[in-house]
mmCIF file of C-alpha atoms in Angstrom:
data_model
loop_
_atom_site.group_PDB
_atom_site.id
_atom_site.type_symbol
_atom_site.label_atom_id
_atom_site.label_comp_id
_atom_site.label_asym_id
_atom_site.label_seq_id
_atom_site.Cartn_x
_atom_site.Cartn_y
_atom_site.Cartn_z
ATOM 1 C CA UNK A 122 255.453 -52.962 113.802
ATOM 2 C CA UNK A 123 255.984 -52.937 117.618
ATOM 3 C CA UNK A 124 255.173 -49.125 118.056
ATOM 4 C CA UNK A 125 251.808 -50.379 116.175
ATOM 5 C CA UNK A 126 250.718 -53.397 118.398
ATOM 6 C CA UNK A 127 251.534 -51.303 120.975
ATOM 7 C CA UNK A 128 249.059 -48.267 120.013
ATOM 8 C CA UNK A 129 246.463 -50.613 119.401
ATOM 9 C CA UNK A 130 246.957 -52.363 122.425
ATOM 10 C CA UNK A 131 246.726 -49.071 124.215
ATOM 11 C CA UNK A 132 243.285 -48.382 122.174
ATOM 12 C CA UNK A 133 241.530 -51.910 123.178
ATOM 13 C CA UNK A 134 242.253 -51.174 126.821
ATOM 14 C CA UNK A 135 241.128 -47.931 126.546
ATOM 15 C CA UNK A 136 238.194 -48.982 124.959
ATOM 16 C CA UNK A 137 237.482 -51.935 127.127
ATOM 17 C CA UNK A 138 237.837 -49.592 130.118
ATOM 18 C CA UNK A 139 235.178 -47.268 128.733
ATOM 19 C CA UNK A 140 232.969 -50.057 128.390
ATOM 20 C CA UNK A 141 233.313 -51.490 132.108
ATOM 21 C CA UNK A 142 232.545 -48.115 132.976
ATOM 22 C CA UNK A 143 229.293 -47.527 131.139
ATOM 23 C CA UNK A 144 228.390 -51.288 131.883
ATOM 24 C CA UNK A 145 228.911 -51.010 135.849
ATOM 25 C CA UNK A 146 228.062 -47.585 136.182
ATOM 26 C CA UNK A 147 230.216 -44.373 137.639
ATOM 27 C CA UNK A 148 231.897 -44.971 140.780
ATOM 28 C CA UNK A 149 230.099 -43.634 144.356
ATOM 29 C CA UNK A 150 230.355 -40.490 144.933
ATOM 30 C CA UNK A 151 232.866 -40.060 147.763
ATOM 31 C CA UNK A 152 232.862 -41.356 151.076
ATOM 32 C CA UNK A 153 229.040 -42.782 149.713
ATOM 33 C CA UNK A 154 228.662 -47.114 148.743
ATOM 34 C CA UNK A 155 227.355 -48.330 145.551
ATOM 35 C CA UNK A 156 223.382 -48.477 146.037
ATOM 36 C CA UNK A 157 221.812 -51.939 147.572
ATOM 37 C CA UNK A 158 219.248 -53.038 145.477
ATOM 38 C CA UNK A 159 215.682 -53.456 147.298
ATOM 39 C CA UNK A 160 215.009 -57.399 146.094
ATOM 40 C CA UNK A 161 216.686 -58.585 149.337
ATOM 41 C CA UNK A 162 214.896 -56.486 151.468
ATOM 42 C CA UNK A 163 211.690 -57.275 149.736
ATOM 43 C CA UNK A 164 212.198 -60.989 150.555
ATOM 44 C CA UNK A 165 211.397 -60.686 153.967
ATOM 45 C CA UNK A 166 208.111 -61.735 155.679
ATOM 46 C CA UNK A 167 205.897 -62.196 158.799
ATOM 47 C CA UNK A 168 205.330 -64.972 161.205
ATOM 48 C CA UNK A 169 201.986 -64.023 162.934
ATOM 49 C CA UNK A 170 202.150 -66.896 165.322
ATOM 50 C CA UNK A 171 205.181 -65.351 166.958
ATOM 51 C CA UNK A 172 204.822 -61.907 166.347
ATOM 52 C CA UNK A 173 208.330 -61.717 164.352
ATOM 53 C CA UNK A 174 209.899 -60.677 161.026
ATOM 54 C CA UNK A 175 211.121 -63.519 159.152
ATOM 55 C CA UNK A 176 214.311 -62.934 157.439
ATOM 56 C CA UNK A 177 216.652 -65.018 154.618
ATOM 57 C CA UNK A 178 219.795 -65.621 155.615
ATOM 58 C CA UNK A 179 221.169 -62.809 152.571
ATOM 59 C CA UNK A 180 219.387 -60.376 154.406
ATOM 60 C CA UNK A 181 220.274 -61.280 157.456
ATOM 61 C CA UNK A 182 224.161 -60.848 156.437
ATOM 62 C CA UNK A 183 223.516 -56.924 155.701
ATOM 63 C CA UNK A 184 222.153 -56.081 159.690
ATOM 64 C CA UNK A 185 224.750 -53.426 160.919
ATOM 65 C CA UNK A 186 226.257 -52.850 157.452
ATOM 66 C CA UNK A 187 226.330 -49.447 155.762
ATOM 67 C CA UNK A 188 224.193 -49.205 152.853
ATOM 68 C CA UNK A 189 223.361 -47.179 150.048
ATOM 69 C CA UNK A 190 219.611 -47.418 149.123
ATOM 70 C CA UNK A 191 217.482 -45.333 146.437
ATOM 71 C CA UNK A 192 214.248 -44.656 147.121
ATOM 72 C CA UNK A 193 211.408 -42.068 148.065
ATOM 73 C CA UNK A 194 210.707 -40.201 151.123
ATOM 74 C CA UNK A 195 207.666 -40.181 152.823
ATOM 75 C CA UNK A 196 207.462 -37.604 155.534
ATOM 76 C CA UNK A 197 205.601 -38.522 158.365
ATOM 77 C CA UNK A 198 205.549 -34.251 159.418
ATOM 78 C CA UNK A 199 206.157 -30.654 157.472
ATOM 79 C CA UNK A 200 209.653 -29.093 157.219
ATOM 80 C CA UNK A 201 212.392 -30.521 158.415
ATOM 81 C CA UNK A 202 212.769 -33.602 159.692
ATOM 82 C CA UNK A 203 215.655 -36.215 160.622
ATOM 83 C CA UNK A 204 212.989 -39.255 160.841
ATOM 84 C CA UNK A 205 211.128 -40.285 157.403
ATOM 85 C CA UNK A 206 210.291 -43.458 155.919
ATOM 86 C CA UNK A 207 212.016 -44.636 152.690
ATOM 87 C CA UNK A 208 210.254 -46.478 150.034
ATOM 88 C CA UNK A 209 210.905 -48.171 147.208
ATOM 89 C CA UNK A 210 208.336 -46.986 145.385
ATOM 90 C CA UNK A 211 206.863 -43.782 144.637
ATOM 91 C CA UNK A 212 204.012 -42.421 147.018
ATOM 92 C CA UNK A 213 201.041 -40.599 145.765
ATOM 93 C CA UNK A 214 201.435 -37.843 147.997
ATOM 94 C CA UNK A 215 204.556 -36.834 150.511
ATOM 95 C CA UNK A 216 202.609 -38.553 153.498
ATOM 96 C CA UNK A 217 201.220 -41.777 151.607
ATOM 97 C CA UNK A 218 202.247 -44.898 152.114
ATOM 98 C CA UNK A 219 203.055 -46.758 148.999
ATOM 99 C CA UNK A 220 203.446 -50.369 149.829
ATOM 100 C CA UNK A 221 204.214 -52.785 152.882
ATOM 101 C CA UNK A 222 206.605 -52.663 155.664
ATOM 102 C CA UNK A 223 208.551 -54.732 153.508
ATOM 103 C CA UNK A 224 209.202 -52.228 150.796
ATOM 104 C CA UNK A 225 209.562 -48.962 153.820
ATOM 105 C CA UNK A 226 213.056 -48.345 155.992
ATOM 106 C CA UNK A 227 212.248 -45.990 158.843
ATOM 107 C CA UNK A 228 215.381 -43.786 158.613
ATOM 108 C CA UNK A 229 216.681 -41.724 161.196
ATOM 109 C CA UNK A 230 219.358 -38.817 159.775
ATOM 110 C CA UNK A 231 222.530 -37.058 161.391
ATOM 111 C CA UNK A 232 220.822 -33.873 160.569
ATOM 112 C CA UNK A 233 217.785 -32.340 160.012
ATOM 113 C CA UNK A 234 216.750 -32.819 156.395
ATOM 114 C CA UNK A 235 214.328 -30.911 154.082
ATOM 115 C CA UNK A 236 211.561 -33.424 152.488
ATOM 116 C CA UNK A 237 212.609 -33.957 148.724
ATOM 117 C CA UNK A 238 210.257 -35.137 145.423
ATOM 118 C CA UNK A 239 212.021 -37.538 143.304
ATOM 119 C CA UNK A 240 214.385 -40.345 144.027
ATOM 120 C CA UNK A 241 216.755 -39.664 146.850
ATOM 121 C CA UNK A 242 220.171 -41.963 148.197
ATOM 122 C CA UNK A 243 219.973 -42.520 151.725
ATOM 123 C CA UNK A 244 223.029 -43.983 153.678
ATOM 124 C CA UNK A 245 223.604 -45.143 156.572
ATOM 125 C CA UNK A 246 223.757 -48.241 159.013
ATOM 126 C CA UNK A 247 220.827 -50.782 158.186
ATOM 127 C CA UNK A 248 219.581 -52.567 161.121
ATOM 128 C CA UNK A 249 216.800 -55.362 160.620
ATOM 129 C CA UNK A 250 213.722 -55.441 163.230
ATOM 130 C CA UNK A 251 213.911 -58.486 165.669
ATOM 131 C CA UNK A 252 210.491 -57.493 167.068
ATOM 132 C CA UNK A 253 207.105 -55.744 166.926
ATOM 133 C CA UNK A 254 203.898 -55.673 165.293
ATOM 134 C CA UNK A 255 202.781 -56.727 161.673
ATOM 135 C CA UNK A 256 202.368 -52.577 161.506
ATOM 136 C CA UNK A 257 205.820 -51.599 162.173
ATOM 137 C CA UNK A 258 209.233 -51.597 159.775
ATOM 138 C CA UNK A 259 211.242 -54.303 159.584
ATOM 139 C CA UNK A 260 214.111 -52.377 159.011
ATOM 140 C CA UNK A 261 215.788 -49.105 160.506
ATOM 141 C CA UNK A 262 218.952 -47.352 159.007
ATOM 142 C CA UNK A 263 220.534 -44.737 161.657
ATOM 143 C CA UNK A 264 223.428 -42.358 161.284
ATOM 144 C CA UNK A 265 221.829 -41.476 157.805
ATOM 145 C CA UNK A 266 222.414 -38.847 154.968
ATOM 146 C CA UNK A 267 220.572 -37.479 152.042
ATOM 147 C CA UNK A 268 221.524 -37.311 148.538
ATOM 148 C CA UNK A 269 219.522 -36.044 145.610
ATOM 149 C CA UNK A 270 215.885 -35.379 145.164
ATOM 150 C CA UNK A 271 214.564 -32.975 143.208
ATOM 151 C CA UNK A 272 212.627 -29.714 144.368
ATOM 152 C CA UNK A 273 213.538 -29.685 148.090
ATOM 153 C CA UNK A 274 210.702 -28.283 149.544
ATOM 154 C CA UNK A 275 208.912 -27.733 153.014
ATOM 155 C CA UNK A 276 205.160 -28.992 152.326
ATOM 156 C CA UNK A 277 202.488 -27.868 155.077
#
């Protein structure tokens, strides 16, 4: 009877372990952070009186953090590049600009990088915008790398 309760104690860990996995996801790849979701970042807005991003405090905790973001790259020039915006959504073309500066994070890489279709991770340090025009990002991310993407390519 022991041997028994212990087998199936065995199995409902097992199984309950499965089931954490599939509910939280497979862990980060190596060396790589669990992605940031966007919502934060998309919180932020623009005081035109004083010419300044206005951020909630939640953001405010991630400046100088590494992050993990998904997202698209937008290419500001053809073959490689190690400055690109990153958006949250999808452009229409690889030098459209989807959205606001809300949803974009001007990203600066270690290394050169090829521009990439599809959704790409980005890492690296996030940095929030303490000045400029209602044109510019609001946020930065520095020291970056590149995961994913499909069909690297170098368009003209």
């Amino acid at each position: 009877m022991k041997r028994f309760l212990s087998s199936w104690t065995a199995l409902l860990l097992g199984a309950f372990a499965v089931g954490a996995v599939l509910l939280i996801g497979r862990p980060p790849e190596q060396g790589w952070q669990r992605s940031t979701s966007w919502t934060p970042l998309l919180e932020a807005g623009y005081d035109a009186q004083v010419r300044r991003p206005v951020y909630p405090d939640t953001l405010a905790a991630l400046d100088g953090r590494t992050l993990r973001l998904n997202g698209f790259m937008v290419a500001p020039e053809s073959g490689e590049t190690q400055r690109f915006l990153l958006s949250a959504y999808p452009p229409s073309c690889p030098t459209c600009i989807p959205a606001g500066p809300e949803s974009m994070v001007a990203v600066r890489t270690r290394r050169p990088v090829a521009y990439r279709n599809g959704s790409v991770s980005v890492q690296g340090t996030f940095q929030l915008a303490r000045a400029g025009g209602a044109s510019s990002t609001l946020y930065r991310m520095v020291d970056a790398r590149v995961r994913g993407g499909g069909n690297v390519r170098r368009h003209p």
